[in-house]
Coordinates of C-alpha atoms in Angstrom, one line a residue:
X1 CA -22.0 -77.8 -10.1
X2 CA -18.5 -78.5 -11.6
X3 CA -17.9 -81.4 -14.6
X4 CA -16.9 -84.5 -14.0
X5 CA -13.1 -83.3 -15.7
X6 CA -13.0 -80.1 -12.9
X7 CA -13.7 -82.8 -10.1
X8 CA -11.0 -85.2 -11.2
X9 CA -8.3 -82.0 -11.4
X10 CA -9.5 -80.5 -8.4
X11 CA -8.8 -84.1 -6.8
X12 CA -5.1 -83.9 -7.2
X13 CA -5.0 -80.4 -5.6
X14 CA -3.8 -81.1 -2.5
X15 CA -1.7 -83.7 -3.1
X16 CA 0.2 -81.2 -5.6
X17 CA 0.4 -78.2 -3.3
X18 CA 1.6 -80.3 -0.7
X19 CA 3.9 -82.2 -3.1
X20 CA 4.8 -78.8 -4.3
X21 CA 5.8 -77.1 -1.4
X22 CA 7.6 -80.5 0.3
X23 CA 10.1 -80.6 -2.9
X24 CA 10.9 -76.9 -2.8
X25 CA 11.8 -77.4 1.4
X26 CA 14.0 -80.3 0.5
X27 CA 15.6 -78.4 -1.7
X28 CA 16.1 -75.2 0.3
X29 CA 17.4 -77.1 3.2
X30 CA 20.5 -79.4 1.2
X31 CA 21.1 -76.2 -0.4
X32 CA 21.4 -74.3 3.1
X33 CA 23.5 -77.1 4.6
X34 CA 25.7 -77.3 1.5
X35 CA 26.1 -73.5 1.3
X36 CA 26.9 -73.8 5.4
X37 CA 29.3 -77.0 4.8
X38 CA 30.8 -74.8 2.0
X39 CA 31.6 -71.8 4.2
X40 CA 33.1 -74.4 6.6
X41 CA 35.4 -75.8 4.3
X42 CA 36.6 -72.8 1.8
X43 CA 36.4 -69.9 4.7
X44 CA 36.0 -70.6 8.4
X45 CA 39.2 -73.6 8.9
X46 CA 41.2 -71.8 6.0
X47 CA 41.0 -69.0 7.9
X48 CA 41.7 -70.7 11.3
X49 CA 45.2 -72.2 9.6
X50 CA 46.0 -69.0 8.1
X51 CA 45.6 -71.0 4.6
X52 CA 45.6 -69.0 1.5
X53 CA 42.0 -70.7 -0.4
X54 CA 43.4 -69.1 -4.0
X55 CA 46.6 -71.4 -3.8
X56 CA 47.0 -74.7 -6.2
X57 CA 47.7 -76.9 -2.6
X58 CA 44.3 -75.7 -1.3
X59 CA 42.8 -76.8 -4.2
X60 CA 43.7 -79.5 -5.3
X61 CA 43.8 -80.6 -2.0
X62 CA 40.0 -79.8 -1.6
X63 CA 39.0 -81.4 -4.8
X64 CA 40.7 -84.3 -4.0
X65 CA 39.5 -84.7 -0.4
X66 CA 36.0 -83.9 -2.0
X67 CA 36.0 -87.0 -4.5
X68 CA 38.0 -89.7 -1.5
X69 CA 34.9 -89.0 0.5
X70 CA 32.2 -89.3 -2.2
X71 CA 33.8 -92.4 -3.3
X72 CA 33.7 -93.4 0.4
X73 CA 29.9 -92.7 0.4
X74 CA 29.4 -94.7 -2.6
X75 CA 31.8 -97.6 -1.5
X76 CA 30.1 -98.3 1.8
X77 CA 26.5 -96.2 1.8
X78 CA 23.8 -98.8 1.0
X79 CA 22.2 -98.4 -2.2
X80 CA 25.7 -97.4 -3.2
X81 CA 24.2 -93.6 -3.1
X82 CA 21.6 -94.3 -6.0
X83 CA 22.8 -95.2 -10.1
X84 CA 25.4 -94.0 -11.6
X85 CA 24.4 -90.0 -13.0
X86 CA 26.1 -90.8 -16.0
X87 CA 23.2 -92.9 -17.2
X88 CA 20.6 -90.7 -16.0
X89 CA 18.2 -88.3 -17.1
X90 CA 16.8 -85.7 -15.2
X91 CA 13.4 -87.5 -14.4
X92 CA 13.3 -90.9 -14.2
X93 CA 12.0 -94.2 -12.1
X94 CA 12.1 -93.8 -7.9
X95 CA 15.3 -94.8 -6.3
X96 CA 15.1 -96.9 -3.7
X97 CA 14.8 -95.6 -0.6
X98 CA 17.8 -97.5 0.9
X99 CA 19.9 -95.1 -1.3
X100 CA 18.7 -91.9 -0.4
X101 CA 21.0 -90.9 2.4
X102 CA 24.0 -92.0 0.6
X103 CA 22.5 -89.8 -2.3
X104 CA 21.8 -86.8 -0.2
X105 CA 25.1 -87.0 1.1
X106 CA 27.2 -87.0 -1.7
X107 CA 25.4 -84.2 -3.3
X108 CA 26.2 -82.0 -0.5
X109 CA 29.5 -82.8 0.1
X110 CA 30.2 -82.6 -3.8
X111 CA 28.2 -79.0 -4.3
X112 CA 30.7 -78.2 -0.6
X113 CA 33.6 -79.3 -2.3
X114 CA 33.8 -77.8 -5.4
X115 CA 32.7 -80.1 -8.1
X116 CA 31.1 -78.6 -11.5
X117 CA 27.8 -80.1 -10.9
X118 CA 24.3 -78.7 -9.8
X119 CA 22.0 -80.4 -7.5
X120 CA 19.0 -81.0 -10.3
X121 CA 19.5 -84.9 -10.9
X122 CA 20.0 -85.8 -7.2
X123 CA 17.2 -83.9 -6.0
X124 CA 14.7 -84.7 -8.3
X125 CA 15.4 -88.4 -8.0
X126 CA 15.5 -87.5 -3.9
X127 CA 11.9 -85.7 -4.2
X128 CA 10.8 -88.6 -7.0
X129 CA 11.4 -91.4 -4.5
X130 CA 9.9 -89.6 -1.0
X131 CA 6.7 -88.5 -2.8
X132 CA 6.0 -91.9 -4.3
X133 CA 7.2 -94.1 -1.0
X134 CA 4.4 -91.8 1.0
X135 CA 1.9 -92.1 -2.2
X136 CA 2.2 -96.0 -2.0
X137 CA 1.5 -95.5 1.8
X138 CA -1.7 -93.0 1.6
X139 CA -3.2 -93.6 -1.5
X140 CA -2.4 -96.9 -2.9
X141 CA -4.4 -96.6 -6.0
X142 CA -3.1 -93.9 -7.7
X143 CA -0.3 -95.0 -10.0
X144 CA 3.5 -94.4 -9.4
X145 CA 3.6 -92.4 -12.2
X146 CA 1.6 -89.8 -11.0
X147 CA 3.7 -89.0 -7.8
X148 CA 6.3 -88.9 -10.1
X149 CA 4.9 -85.9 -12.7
X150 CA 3.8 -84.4 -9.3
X151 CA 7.4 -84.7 -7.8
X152 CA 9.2 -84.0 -10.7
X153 CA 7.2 -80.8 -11.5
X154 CA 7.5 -79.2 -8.2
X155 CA 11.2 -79.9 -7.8
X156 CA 11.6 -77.5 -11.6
X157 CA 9.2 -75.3 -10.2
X158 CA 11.2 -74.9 -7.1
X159 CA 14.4 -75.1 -9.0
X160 CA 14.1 -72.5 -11.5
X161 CA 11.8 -70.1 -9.4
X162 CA 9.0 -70.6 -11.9
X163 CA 6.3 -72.8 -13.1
X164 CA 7.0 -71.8 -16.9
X165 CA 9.8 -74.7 -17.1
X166 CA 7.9 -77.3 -15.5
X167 CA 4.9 -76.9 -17.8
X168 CA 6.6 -76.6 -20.9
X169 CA 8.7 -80.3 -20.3
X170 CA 5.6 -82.0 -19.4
X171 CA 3.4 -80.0 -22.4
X172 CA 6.2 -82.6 -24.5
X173 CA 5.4 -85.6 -22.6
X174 CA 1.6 -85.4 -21.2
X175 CA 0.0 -86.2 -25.0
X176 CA -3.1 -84.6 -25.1
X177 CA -6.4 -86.7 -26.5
X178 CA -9.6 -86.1 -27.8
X179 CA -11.5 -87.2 -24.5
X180 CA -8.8 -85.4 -21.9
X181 CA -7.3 -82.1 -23.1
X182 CA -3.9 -80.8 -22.7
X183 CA -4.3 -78.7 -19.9
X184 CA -6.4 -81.3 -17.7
X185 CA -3.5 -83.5 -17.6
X186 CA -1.1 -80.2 -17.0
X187 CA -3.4 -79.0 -14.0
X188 CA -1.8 -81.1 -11.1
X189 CA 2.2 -80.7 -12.4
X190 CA 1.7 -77.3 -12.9
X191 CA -0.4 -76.3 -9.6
X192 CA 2.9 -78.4 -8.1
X193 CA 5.8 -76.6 -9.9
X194 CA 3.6 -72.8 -9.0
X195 CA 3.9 -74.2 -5.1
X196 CA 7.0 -75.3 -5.5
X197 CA 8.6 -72.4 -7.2
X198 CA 6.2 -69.7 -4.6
X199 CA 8.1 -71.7 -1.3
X200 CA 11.4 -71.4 -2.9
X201 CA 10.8 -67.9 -3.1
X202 CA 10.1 -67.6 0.6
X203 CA 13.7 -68.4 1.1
X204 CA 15.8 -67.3 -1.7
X205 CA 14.9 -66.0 -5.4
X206 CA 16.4 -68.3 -7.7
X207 CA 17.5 -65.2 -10.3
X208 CA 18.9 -66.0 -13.1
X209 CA 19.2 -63.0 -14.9
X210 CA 22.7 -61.4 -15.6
X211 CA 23.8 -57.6 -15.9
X212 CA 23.7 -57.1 -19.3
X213 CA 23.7 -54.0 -22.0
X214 CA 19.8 -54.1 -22.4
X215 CA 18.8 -55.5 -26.1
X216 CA 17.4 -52.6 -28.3
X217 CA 15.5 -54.1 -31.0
X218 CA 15.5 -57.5 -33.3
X219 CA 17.2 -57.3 -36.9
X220 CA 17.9 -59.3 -38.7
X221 CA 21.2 -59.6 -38.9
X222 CA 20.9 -60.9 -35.3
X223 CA 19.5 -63.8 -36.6
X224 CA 22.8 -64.7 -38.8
X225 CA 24.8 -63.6 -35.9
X226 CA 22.7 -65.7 -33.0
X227 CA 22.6 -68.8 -35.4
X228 CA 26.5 -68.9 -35.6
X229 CA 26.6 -68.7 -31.7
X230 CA 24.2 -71.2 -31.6
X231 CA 26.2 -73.5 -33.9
X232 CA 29.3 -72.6 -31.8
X233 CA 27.9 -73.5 -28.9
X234 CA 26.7 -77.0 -30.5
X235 CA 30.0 -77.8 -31.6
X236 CA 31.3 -77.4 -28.2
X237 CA 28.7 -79.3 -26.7
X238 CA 28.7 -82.2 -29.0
X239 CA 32.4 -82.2 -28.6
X240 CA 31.9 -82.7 -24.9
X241 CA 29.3 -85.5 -25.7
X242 CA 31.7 -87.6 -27.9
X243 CA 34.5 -87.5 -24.8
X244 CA 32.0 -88.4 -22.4
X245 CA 31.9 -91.8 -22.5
X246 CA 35.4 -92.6 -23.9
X247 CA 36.0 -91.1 -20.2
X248 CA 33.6 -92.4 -18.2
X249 CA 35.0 -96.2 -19.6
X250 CA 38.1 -95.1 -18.2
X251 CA 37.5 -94.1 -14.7
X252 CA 35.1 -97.3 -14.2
X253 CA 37.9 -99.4 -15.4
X254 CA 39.3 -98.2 -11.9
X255 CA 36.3 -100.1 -10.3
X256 CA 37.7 -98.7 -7.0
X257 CA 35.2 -95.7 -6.3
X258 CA 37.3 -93.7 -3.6
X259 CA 40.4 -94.3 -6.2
X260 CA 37.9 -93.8 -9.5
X261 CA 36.5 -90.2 -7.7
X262 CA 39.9 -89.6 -5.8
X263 CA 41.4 -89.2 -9.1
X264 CA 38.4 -87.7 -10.7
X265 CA 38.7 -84.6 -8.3
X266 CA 42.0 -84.1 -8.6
X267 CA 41.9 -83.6 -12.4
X268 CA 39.1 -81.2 -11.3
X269 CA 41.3 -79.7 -9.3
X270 CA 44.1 -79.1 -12.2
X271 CA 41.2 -77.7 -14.4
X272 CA 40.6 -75.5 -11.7
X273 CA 43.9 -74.1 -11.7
X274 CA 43.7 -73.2 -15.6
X275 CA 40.5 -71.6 -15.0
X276 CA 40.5 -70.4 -11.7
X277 CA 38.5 -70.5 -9.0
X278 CA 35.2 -69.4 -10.7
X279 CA 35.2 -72.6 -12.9
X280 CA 34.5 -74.8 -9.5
X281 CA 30.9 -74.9 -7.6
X282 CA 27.5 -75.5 -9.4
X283 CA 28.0 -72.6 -11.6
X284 CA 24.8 -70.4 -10.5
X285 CA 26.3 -67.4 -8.3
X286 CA 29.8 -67.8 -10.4
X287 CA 28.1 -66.8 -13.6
X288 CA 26.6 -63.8 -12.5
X289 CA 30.5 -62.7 -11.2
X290 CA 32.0 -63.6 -14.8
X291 CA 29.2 -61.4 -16.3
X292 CA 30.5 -58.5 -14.0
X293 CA 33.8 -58.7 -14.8
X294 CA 34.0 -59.8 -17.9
X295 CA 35.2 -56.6 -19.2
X296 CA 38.5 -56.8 -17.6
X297 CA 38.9 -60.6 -19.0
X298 CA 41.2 -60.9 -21.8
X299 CA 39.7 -62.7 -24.6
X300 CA 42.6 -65.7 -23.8
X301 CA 41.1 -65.8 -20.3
X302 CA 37.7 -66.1 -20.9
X303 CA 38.3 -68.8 -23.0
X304 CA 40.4 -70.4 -20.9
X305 CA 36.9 -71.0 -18.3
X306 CA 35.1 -71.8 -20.7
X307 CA 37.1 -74.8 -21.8
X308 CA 38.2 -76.0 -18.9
X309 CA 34.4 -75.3 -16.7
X310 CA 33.0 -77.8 -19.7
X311 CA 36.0 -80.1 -19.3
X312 CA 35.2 -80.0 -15.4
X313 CA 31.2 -80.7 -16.2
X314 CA 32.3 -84.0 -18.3
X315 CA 34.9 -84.9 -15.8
X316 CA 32.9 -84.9 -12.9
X317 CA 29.8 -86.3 -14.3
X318 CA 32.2 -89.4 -16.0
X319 CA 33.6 -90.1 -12.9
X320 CA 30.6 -90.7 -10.8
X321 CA 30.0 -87.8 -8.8
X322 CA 26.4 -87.1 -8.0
X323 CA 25.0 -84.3 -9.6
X324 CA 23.4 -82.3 -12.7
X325 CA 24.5 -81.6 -15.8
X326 CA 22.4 -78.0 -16.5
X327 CA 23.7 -75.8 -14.3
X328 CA 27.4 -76.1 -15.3
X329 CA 26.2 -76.0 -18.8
X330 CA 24.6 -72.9 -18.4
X331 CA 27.5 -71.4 -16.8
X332 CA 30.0 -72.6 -20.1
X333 CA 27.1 -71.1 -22.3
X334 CA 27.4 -67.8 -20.2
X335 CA 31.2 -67.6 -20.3
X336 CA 31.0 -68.5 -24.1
X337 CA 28.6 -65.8 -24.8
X338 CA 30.8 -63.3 -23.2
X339 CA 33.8 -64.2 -24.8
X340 CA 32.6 -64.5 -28.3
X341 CA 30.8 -60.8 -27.6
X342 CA 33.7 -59.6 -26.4
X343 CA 35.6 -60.8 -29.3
X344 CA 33.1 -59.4 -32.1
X345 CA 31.5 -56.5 -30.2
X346 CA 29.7 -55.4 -32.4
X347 CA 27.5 -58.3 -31.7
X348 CA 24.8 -57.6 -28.7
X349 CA 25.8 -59.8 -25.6
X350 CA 22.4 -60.4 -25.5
X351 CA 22.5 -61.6 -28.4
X352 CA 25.7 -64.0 -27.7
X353 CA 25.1 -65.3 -24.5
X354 CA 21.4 -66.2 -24.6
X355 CA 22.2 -67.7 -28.3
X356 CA 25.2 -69.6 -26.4
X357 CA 23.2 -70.8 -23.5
X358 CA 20.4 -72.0 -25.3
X359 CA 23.0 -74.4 -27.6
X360 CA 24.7 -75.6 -24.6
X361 CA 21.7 -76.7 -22.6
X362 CA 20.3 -78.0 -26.0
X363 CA 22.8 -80.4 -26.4
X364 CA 23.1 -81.4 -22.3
X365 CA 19.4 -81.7 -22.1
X366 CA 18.1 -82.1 -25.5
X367 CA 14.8 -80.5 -24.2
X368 CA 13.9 -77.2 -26.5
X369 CA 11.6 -75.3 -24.2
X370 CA 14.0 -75.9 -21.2
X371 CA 16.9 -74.2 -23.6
X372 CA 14.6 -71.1 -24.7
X373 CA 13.3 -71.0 -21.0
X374 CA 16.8 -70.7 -19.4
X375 CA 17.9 -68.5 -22.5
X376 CA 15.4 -65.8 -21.8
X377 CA 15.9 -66.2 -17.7
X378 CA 19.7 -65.3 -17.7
X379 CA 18.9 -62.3 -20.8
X380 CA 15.2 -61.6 -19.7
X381 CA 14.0 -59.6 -22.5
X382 CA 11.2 -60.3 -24.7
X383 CA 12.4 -58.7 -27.6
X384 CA 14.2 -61.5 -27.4
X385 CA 11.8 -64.0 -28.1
X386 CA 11.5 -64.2 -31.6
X387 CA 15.1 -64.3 -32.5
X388 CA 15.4 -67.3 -30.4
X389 CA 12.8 -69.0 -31.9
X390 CA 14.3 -68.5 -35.3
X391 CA 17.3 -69.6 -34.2
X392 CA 16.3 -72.6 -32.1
X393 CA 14.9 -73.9 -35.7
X394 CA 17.9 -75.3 -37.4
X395 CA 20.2 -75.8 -33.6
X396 CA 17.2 -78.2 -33.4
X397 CA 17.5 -79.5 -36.6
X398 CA 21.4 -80.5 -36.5
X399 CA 21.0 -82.6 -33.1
X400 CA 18.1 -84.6 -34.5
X401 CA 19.4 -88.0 -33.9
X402 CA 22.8 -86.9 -32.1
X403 CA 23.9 -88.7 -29.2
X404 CA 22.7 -87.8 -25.9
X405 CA 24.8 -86.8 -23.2
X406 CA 24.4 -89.8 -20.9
X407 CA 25.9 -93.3 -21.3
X408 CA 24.1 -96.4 -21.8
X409 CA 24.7 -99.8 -19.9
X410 CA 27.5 -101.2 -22.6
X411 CA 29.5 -97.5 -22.0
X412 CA 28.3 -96.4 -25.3
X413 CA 26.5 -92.8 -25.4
X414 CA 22.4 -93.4 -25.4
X415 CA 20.9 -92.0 -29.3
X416 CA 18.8 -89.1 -28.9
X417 CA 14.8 -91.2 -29.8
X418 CA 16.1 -93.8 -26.8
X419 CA 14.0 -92.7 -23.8

């Protein structure tokens, strides 16, 4: 009884729930064992040796220690613990499988240590290269590139605790056609991003959602006032984007990877100490404690992490440790936000720091729906909606053709139409 089209989706069911809900156990259990390593490191033997964790020895110590042993891992793993993150995107070809254990163990130990990274990139390319190796091996004739999309979408689903995310990047890259509509081609990612992101939330509920004065009502001067955030936030970004990789040539000049990441963690370590300890991790749990105590934050202070978490974001990507650039970024545009409302508070903080994420992720990621996604997930209001949309107009508009966070082969940043 069902078309030809309903029997071709319903075909890639199974695969995508099970791809689904395989991508979002990965990712629950390197992000229990990091959060366990974690504890380990900055709480049980600290408190063993009677060491103080807030002290500038500790830390830099920890940093340091952190980047020697990822450096170790990509030294002597093989597969030298996959490419190097600074010239990846988010989704992209399968890594071979020799690499993954190197690559799985250098994100934990880096989200254990400290570093200002998330585990998007690693896990996504973990999840990528396991669903298409076991693909290849059960059904040979369906192309790479559909494992992929499958992989891919479950790992955002599972990531961002939602299938809205998922759906809306591959709505951008899954052209529709005349014989084979949009939403055939989005059944099987999207069936794999809602299992993904329904497992995750068997475990933990990826929340993004800060404790903010709710928003009363859109005006328009909001739109004046969230444009110039937005543009803010650009600036800051795009600054980030032209040191990237002037510093990323010189770290590889180092060619040494324990020296190269050595080195690299101890500046992250010194930016730690400027910012304090709530510039360090991924950035997820630490935002939502800068948006509780913001209040007792000097302006000086705020902007103080802000600088110096989006210092530790290009740092530790330049250097070579494995991780993702969106989480950091959505901490700086969290920490912007609140300084910029608490500068001008007259200005709704909902106003600032969705406004401020939204640029900040816009220039890491350079995808539009993943900006307005995350904008409305840390300030979930709908009333939100169509500011944003105003505002995402022009933000758009002035990165058309901008260089991309990520560098190219000859060290040069990639342009943002190279894919």
């Amino acid at each position: 009884m069902l078309h030809p089209r309903a029997k071709t989706m319903l075909t890639f069911g199974i695969p995508a729930l099970v791809i689904g809900c395989g991508c979002s156990i990965i990712l629950v259990a390197v992000m229990r064992f990091a959060q366990a390593l974690q504890i380990l490191l900055w709480q049980k033997i600290p408190n063993v040796l009677s060491i103080n964790t807030q002290s500038a020895g500790w830390t830099l110590f920890m940093l340091t220690l952190t980047g020697i042993a990822v450096g170790a891992l990509i030294r002597n793993m093989p597969g030298h613990a996959g490419p190097d993150p600074a010239s990846e995107s988010l989704i992209g070809m399968p890594v071979p499988p020799v690499a993954l254990p190197g690559l799985l163990l250098a994100l934990v130990i880096g989200l254990a240590g400290g570093v200002s990274l998330g585990p998007e990139n690693p896990i996504t390319a973990i999840n990528i290269a396991v669903a298409v190796a076991a693909g290849a091996r059960l059904l040979p004739r369906v192309p790479a590139v559909d494992w992929i999309i499958l992989a891919a979408a479950g790992t955002l689903g599972a990531l961002f605790g939602a299938p809205v995310a998922a759906a809306l990047i591959f709505s951008q890259t899954l052209n529709s056609s005349n014989d084979l509509p949009l939403w055939d081609r989005l059944f099987p990612p999207l069936l794999a991003a809602a299992a993904g992101a329904m497992t995750s939330n068997l475990f933990f509920e990826p929340d993004f959602s800060l404790n903010l004065a709710p928003y009363s009502a859109p005006h328009l001067v909001d739109i004046l006032s969230g444009s110039l955030v937005t543009l803010m936030a650009i600036a800051l970004g795009m600054l980030a984007v032209w040191c990237f990789p002037h510093l990323h040539h010189l770290f590889h000049r180092l060619r040494n990877p324990i020296i190269m990441l050595g080195i690299g963690g101890f500046v992250l370590g010194l930016l730690a100490l400027i910012g304090g300890q709530i510039t360090l991790f991924r950035g997820f749990d630490e935002m939502k404690l800068l948006a509780q105590s913001s209040d007792s934050l000097s302006l000086g202070q705020l902007l103080a992490i802000t600088i110096s978490k989006l210092a530790a974001l290009v740092v530790a990507a330049a250097c070579g440790f494995r991780g993702g650039r969106i989480f950091p970024a959505l901490f700086v545009g969290v920490s912007l936000g609140l300084m910029l409302h608490n500068h001008v508070d007259s200005v709704p903080a909902a106003i600032t720091v969705s406004c401020a994420v939204m640029g900040l992720v816009l220039v890491v990621t350079r995808d539009g729906w993943l900006s307005l996604f995350l904008a409305l997930a840390v300030v979930p209001d709908i009333k939100l909606l169509p500011v944003l949309c105003i505002v995402m107009l022009p933000a758009w508009m002035i990165l058309a053709g901008k260089p991309l966070m990520l560098v190219a082969r000859n060290g040069k940043t990639r342009e943002s139409d190279i894919k």
